[in-house]
Short mmCIF file of N, CA and C in Angstrom, two decimals:
data_model
loop_
_atom_site.label_atom_id
_atom_site.label_comp_id
_atom_site.label_asym_id
_atom_site.label_seq_id
_atom_site.Cartn_x
_atom_site.Cartn_y
_atom_site.Cartn_z
N MET Z 7 -149.55 150.23 101.84
CA MET Z 7 -148.80 149.93 103.04
C MET Z 7 -149.58 148.88 103.82
N ASP Z 8 -148.88 147.88 104.26
CA ASP Z 8 -149.54 146.87 105.07
C ASP Z 8 -148.58 146.39 106.15
N ALA Z 9 -149.13 145.66 107.06
CA ALA Z 9 -148.33 145.07 108.13
C ALA Z 9 -148.89 143.68 108.42
N GLU Z 10 -148.02 142.79 108.75
CA GLU Z 10 -148.42 141.46 109.16
C GLU Z 10 -147.97 141.28 110.60
N ILE Z 11 -148.90 140.96 111.47
CA ILE Z 11 -148.62 140.88 112.89
C ILE Z 11 -148.94 139.47 113.37
N PHE Z 12 -147.97 138.87 114.05
CA PHE Z 12 -148.12 137.50 114.51
C PHE Z 12 -147.65 137.39 115.95
N THR Z 13 -148.21 136.44 116.67
CA THR Z 13 -147.69 136.15 117.99
C THR Z 13 -146.42 135.30 117.84
N PHE Z 14 -145.65 135.24 118.88
CA PHE Z 14 -144.47 134.39 118.87
C PHE Z 14 -144.87 132.94 118.66
N ASP Z 15 -145.95 132.50 119.30
CA ASP Z 15 -146.42 131.12 119.15
C ASP Z 15 -146.74 130.80 117.69
N THR Z 16 -147.35 131.73 116.97
CA THR Z 16 -147.65 131.53 115.56
C THR Z 16 -146.36 131.36 114.75
N LEU Z 17 -145.41 132.24 114.98
CA LEU Z 17 -144.13 132.15 114.26
C LEU Z 17 -143.39 130.86 114.60
N GLU Z 18 -143.45 130.46 115.85
CA GLU Z 18 -142.79 129.23 116.27
C GLU Z 18 -143.43 128.01 115.60
N THR Z 19 -144.76 127.99 115.54
CA THR Z 19 -145.45 126.89 114.88
C THR Z 19 -145.09 126.84 113.40
N ALA Z 20 -145.12 127.98 112.74
CA ALA Z 20 -144.76 128.02 111.31
C ALA Z 20 -143.32 127.55 111.11
N PHE Z 21 -142.43 127.96 111.98
CA PHE Z 21 -141.02 127.54 111.88
C PHE Z 21 -140.88 126.03 112.01
N LYS Z 22 -141.61 125.45 112.96
CA LYS Z 22 -141.50 124.02 113.21
C LYS Z 22 -142.21 123.17 112.16
N GLU Z 23 -143.32 123.67 111.61
CA GLU Z 23 -144.16 122.84 110.75
C GLU Z 23 -143.95 123.05 109.25
N ALA Z 24 -143.49 124.21 108.84
CA ALA Z 24 -143.32 124.49 107.41
C ALA Z 24 -142.27 123.57 106.82
N ARG Z 25 -142.57 122.99 105.66
CA ARG Z 25 -141.65 122.05 105.03
C ARG Z 25 -141.18 122.50 103.64
N LYS Z 26 -142.03 123.20 102.91
CA LYS Z 26 -141.71 123.59 101.54
C LYS Z 26 -140.70 124.74 101.57
N PRO Z 27 -139.77 124.77 100.62
CA PRO Z 27 -138.73 125.82 100.64
C PRO Z 27 -139.29 127.24 100.71
N TYR Z 28 -140.34 127.54 99.94
CA TYR Z 28 -140.89 128.90 99.97
C TYR Z 28 -141.53 129.21 101.32
N GLN Z 29 -142.03 128.19 102.03
CA GLN Z 29 -142.59 128.40 103.36
C GLN Z 29 -141.48 128.61 104.40
N ARG Z 30 -140.32 128.05 104.13
CA ARG Z 30 -139.20 128.21 105.05
C ARG Z 30 -138.53 129.57 104.86
N GLU Z 31 -138.55 130.08 103.62
CA GLU Z 31 -137.94 131.38 103.35
C GLU Z 31 -138.80 132.51 103.89
N HIS Z 32 -140.09 132.41 103.69
CA HIS Z 32 -141.06 133.42 104.15
C HIS Z 32 -142.14 132.70 104.93
N VAL Z 33 -142.25 132.96 106.22
CA VAL Z 33 -143.18 132.19 107.05
C VAL Z 33 -144.65 132.47 106.76
N THR Z 34 -144.96 133.60 106.18
CA THR Z 34 -146.38 133.93 105.99
C THR Z 34 -147.14 132.98 105.07
N PRO Z 35 -146.55 132.42 104.00
CA PRO Z 35 -147.34 131.48 103.19
C PRO Z 35 -147.87 130.30 104.01
N TYR Z 36 -147.04 129.74 104.88
CA TYR Z 36 -147.51 128.63 105.71
C TYR Z 36 -148.70 129.07 106.56
N ILE Z 37 -148.62 130.23 107.13
CA ILE Z 37 -149.70 130.74 107.99
C ILE Z 37 -150.98 130.92 107.16
N TYR Z 38 -150.88 131.58 106.01
CA TYR Z 38 -152.06 131.83 105.18
C TYR Z 38 -152.64 130.55 104.59
N GLU Z 39 -151.80 129.56 104.36
CA GLU Z 39 -152.26 128.29 103.79
C GLU Z 39 -152.90 127.36 104.82
N HIS Z 40 -152.89 127.76 106.08
CA HIS Z 40 -153.46 126.92 107.14
C HIS Z 40 -154.43 127.71 108.04
N PRO Z 41 -155.53 128.20 107.45
CA PRO Z 41 -156.50 128.95 108.26
C PRO Z 41 -157.19 128.07 109.31
N GLU Z 42 -157.08 126.76 109.17
CA GLU Z 42 -157.66 125.87 110.17
C GLU Z 42 -156.83 125.87 111.46
N ILE Z 43 -155.59 126.33 111.37
CA ILE Z 43 -154.71 126.40 112.54
C ILE Z 43 -154.66 127.81 113.11
N PHE Z 44 -154.65 128.80 112.23
CA PHE Z 44 -154.42 130.19 112.64
C PHE Z 44 -155.66 131.04 112.42
N THR Z 45 -155.84 132.02 113.27
CA THR Z 45 -156.90 133.01 113.10
C THR Z 45 -156.34 134.15 112.25
N LEU Z 46 -157.01 134.43 111.13
CA LEU Z 46 -156.56 135.48 110.23
C LEU Z 46 -157.55 136.63 110.25
N HIS Z 47 -157.02 137.83 110.16
CA HIS Z 47 -157.86 139.04 110.10
C HIS Z 47 -157.25 140.00 109.10
N ASN Z 48 -158.08 140.61 108.30
CA ASN Z 48 -157.62 141.61 107.34
C ASN Z 48 -158.26 142.94 107.69
N GLN Z 49 -157.43 143.95 107.89
CA GLN Z 49 -157.91 145.30 108.19
C GLN Z 49 -157.67 146.16 106.96
N THR Z 50 -158.68 146.81 106.47
CA THR Z 50 -158.52 147.69 105.32
C THR Z 50 -158.76 149.14 105.73
N TRP Z 51 -158.24 150.04 104.92
CA TRP Z 51 -158.38 151.48 105.16
C TRP Z 51 -158.89 152.15 103.90
N ASP Z 52 -159.58 153.25 104.06
CA ASP Z 52 -160.07 154.00 102.91
C ASP Z 52 -158.93 154.75 102.20
N GLU Z 53 -157.97 155.21 102.97
CA GLU Z 53 -156.87 155.99 102.41
C GLU Z 53 -155.78 155.06 101.88
N ASP Z 54 -155.21 155.40 100.74
CA ASP Z 54 -154.16 154.60 100.11
C ASP Z 54 -152.79 155.15 100.53
N PHE Z 55 -152.03 154.34 101.26
CA PHE Z 55 -150.70 154.73 101.73
C PHE Z 55 -149.60 154.04 100.94
N SER Z 56 -149.91 153.48 99.79
CA SER Z 56 -148.94 152.67 99.06
C SER Z 56 -147.74 153.47 98.54
N HIS Z 57 -147.84 154.79 98.54
CA HIS Z 57 -146.70 155.58 98.08
C HIS Z 57 -145.58 155.66 99.13
N TYR Z 58 -145.86 155.23 100.37
CA TYR Z 58 -144.83 155.17 101.40
C TYR Z 58 -144.08 153.85 101.30
N ARG Z 59 -142.78 153.90 101.56
CA ARG Z 59 -141.97 152.68 101.55
C ARG Z 59 -141.31 152.54 102.91
N TRP Z 60 -141.89 151.71 103.74
CA TRP Z 60 -141.33 151.43 105.05
C TRP Z 60 -140.95 149.96 105.09
N THR Z 61 -139.69 149.69 104.95
CA THR Z 61 -139.20 148.32 104.96
C THR Z 61 -137.79 148.34 105.50
N LEU Z 62 -137.29 147.18 105.87
CA LEU Z 62 -135.92 147.12 106.38
C LEU Z 62 -135.09 146.28 105.42
N ASP Z 63 -134.57 146.96 104.39
CA ASP Z 63 -133.73 146.32 103.40
C ASP Z 63 -132.34 146.95 103.32
N THR Z 64 -132.23 148.20 103.72
CA THR Z 64 -130.97 148.92 103.56
C THR Z 64 -130.60 149.63 104.87
N GLU Z 65 -129.39 150.13 104.93
CA GLU Z 65 -128.97 150.89 106.10
C GLU Z 65 -129.80 152.16 106.26
N ASP Z 66 -130.18 152.80 105.15
CA ASP Z 66 -131.05 153.98 105.23
C ASP Z 66 -132.42 153.62 105.81
N ASP Z 67 -132.93 152.44 105.46
CA ASP Z 67 -134.19 151.98 106.05
C ASP Z 67 -134.05 151.88 107.57
N TRP Z 68 -132.94 151.29 108.02
CA TRP Z 68 -132.69 151.14 109.45
C TRP Z 68 -132.61 152.50 110.15
N LYS Z 69 -131.97 153.46 109.52
CA LYS Z 69 -131.87 154.81 110.10
C LYS Z 69 -133.25 155.44 110.25
N LEU Z 70 -134.13 155.24 109.26
CA LEU Z 70 -135.49 155.78 109.36
C LEU Z 70 -136.25 155.12 110.51
N ILE Z 71 -136.13 153.82 110.62
CA ILE Z 71 -136.82 153.10 111.70
C ILE Z 71 -136.32 153.59 113.06
N GLN Z 72 -135.02 153.76 113.19
CA GLN Z 72 -134.47 154.28 114.45
C GLN Z 72 -135.01 155.68 114.75
N ALA Z 73 -135.06 156.53 113.74
CA ALA Z 73 -135.54 157.90 113.95
C ALA Z 73 -137.00 157.90 114.41
N VAL Z 74 -137.82 157.08 113.79
CA VAL Z 74 -139.24 156.99 114.19
C VAL Z 74 -139.34 156.46 115.61
N TYR Z 75 -138.62 155.39 115.89
CA TYR Z 75 -138.66 154.80 117.23
C TYR Z 75 -138.26 155.81 118.30
N PHE Z 76 -137.13 156.47 118.11
CA PHE Z 76 -136.66 157.39 119.13
C PHE Z 76 -137.54 158.63 119.26
N GLU Z 77 -138.25 158.98 118.21
CA GLU Z 77 -139.21 160.09 118.30
C GLU Z 77 -140.42 159.69 119.15
N LEU Z 78 -140.83 158.44 119.06
CA LEU Z 78 -142.04 157.97 119.76
C LEU Z 78 -141.76 157.37 121.13
N TYR Z 79 -140.53 156.93 121.38
CA TYR Z 79 -140.19 156.20 122.59
C TYR Z 79 -140.34 157.04 123.85
N GLN Z 80 -140.98 156.41 124.84
CA GLN Z 80 -141.04 157.00 126.17
C GLN Z 80 -140.62 155.90 127.15
N GLU Z 81 -139.69 156.20 128.01
CA GLU Z 81 -139.18 155.19 128.93
C GLU Z 81 -140.31 154.57 129.74
N GLU Z 82 -140.31 153.24 129.81
CA GLU Z 82 -141.26 152.45 130.58
C GLU Z 82 -142.70 152.58 130.09
N LYS Z 83 -142.93 152.98 128.84
CA LYS Z 83 -144.28 153.06 128.29
C LYS Z 83 -144.26 152.49 126.87
N PHE Z 84 -145.34 151.82 126.51
CA PHE Z 84 -145.51 151.39 125.14
C PHE Z 84 -146.10 152.54 124.36
N PHE Z 85 -145.72 152.69 123.11
CA PHE Z 85 -146.31 153.75 122.30
C PHE Z 85 -147.25 153.14 121.28
N LEU Z 86 -148.36 153.82 121.04
CA LEU Z 86 -149.38 153.34 120.12
C LEU Z 86 -149.75 154.44 119.14
N GLY Z 87 -148.83 154.84 118.32
CA GLY Z 87 -149.16 155.76 117.27
C GLY Z 87 -148.84 157.22 117.51
N GLY Z 88 -148.03 157.52 118.47
CA GLY Z 88 -147.62 158.90 118.62
C GLY Z 88 -147.24 159.26 120.04
N ARG Z 89 -146.60 160.38 120.16
CA ARG Z 89 -146.18 160.86 121.48
C ARG Z 89 -147.36 161.55 122.13
N HIS Z 90 -147.61 161.19 123.37
CA HIS Z 90 -148.69 161.80 124.13
C HIS Z 90 -148.09 162.65 125.23
N GLU Z 91 -148.28 163.94 125.14
CA GLU Z 91 -147.74 164.84 126.15
C GLU Z 91 -148.68 164.84 127.35
N SER Z 92 -148.11 164.88 128.55
CA SER Z 92 -148.95 164.94 129.75
C SER Z 92 -148.65 166.17 130.56
#
């Protein structure tokens, strides 16, 4: 399991500057191919989560994302990994 996190400015730059078809289809190749422009960081974990499939390809995927979001959501608060009871 992995995640790629970018600022809006990074995505905007990749959108404006990428020229090759594969860079236009998936913005991450342009970002990874230009470390002189972007700051890259790789975070690794000891535990292997690759057996989980969290992606948004199907309606069932969307339903799972909604369920997770609504379980964690608290009005006017950002959530960072779980519900915190007070």
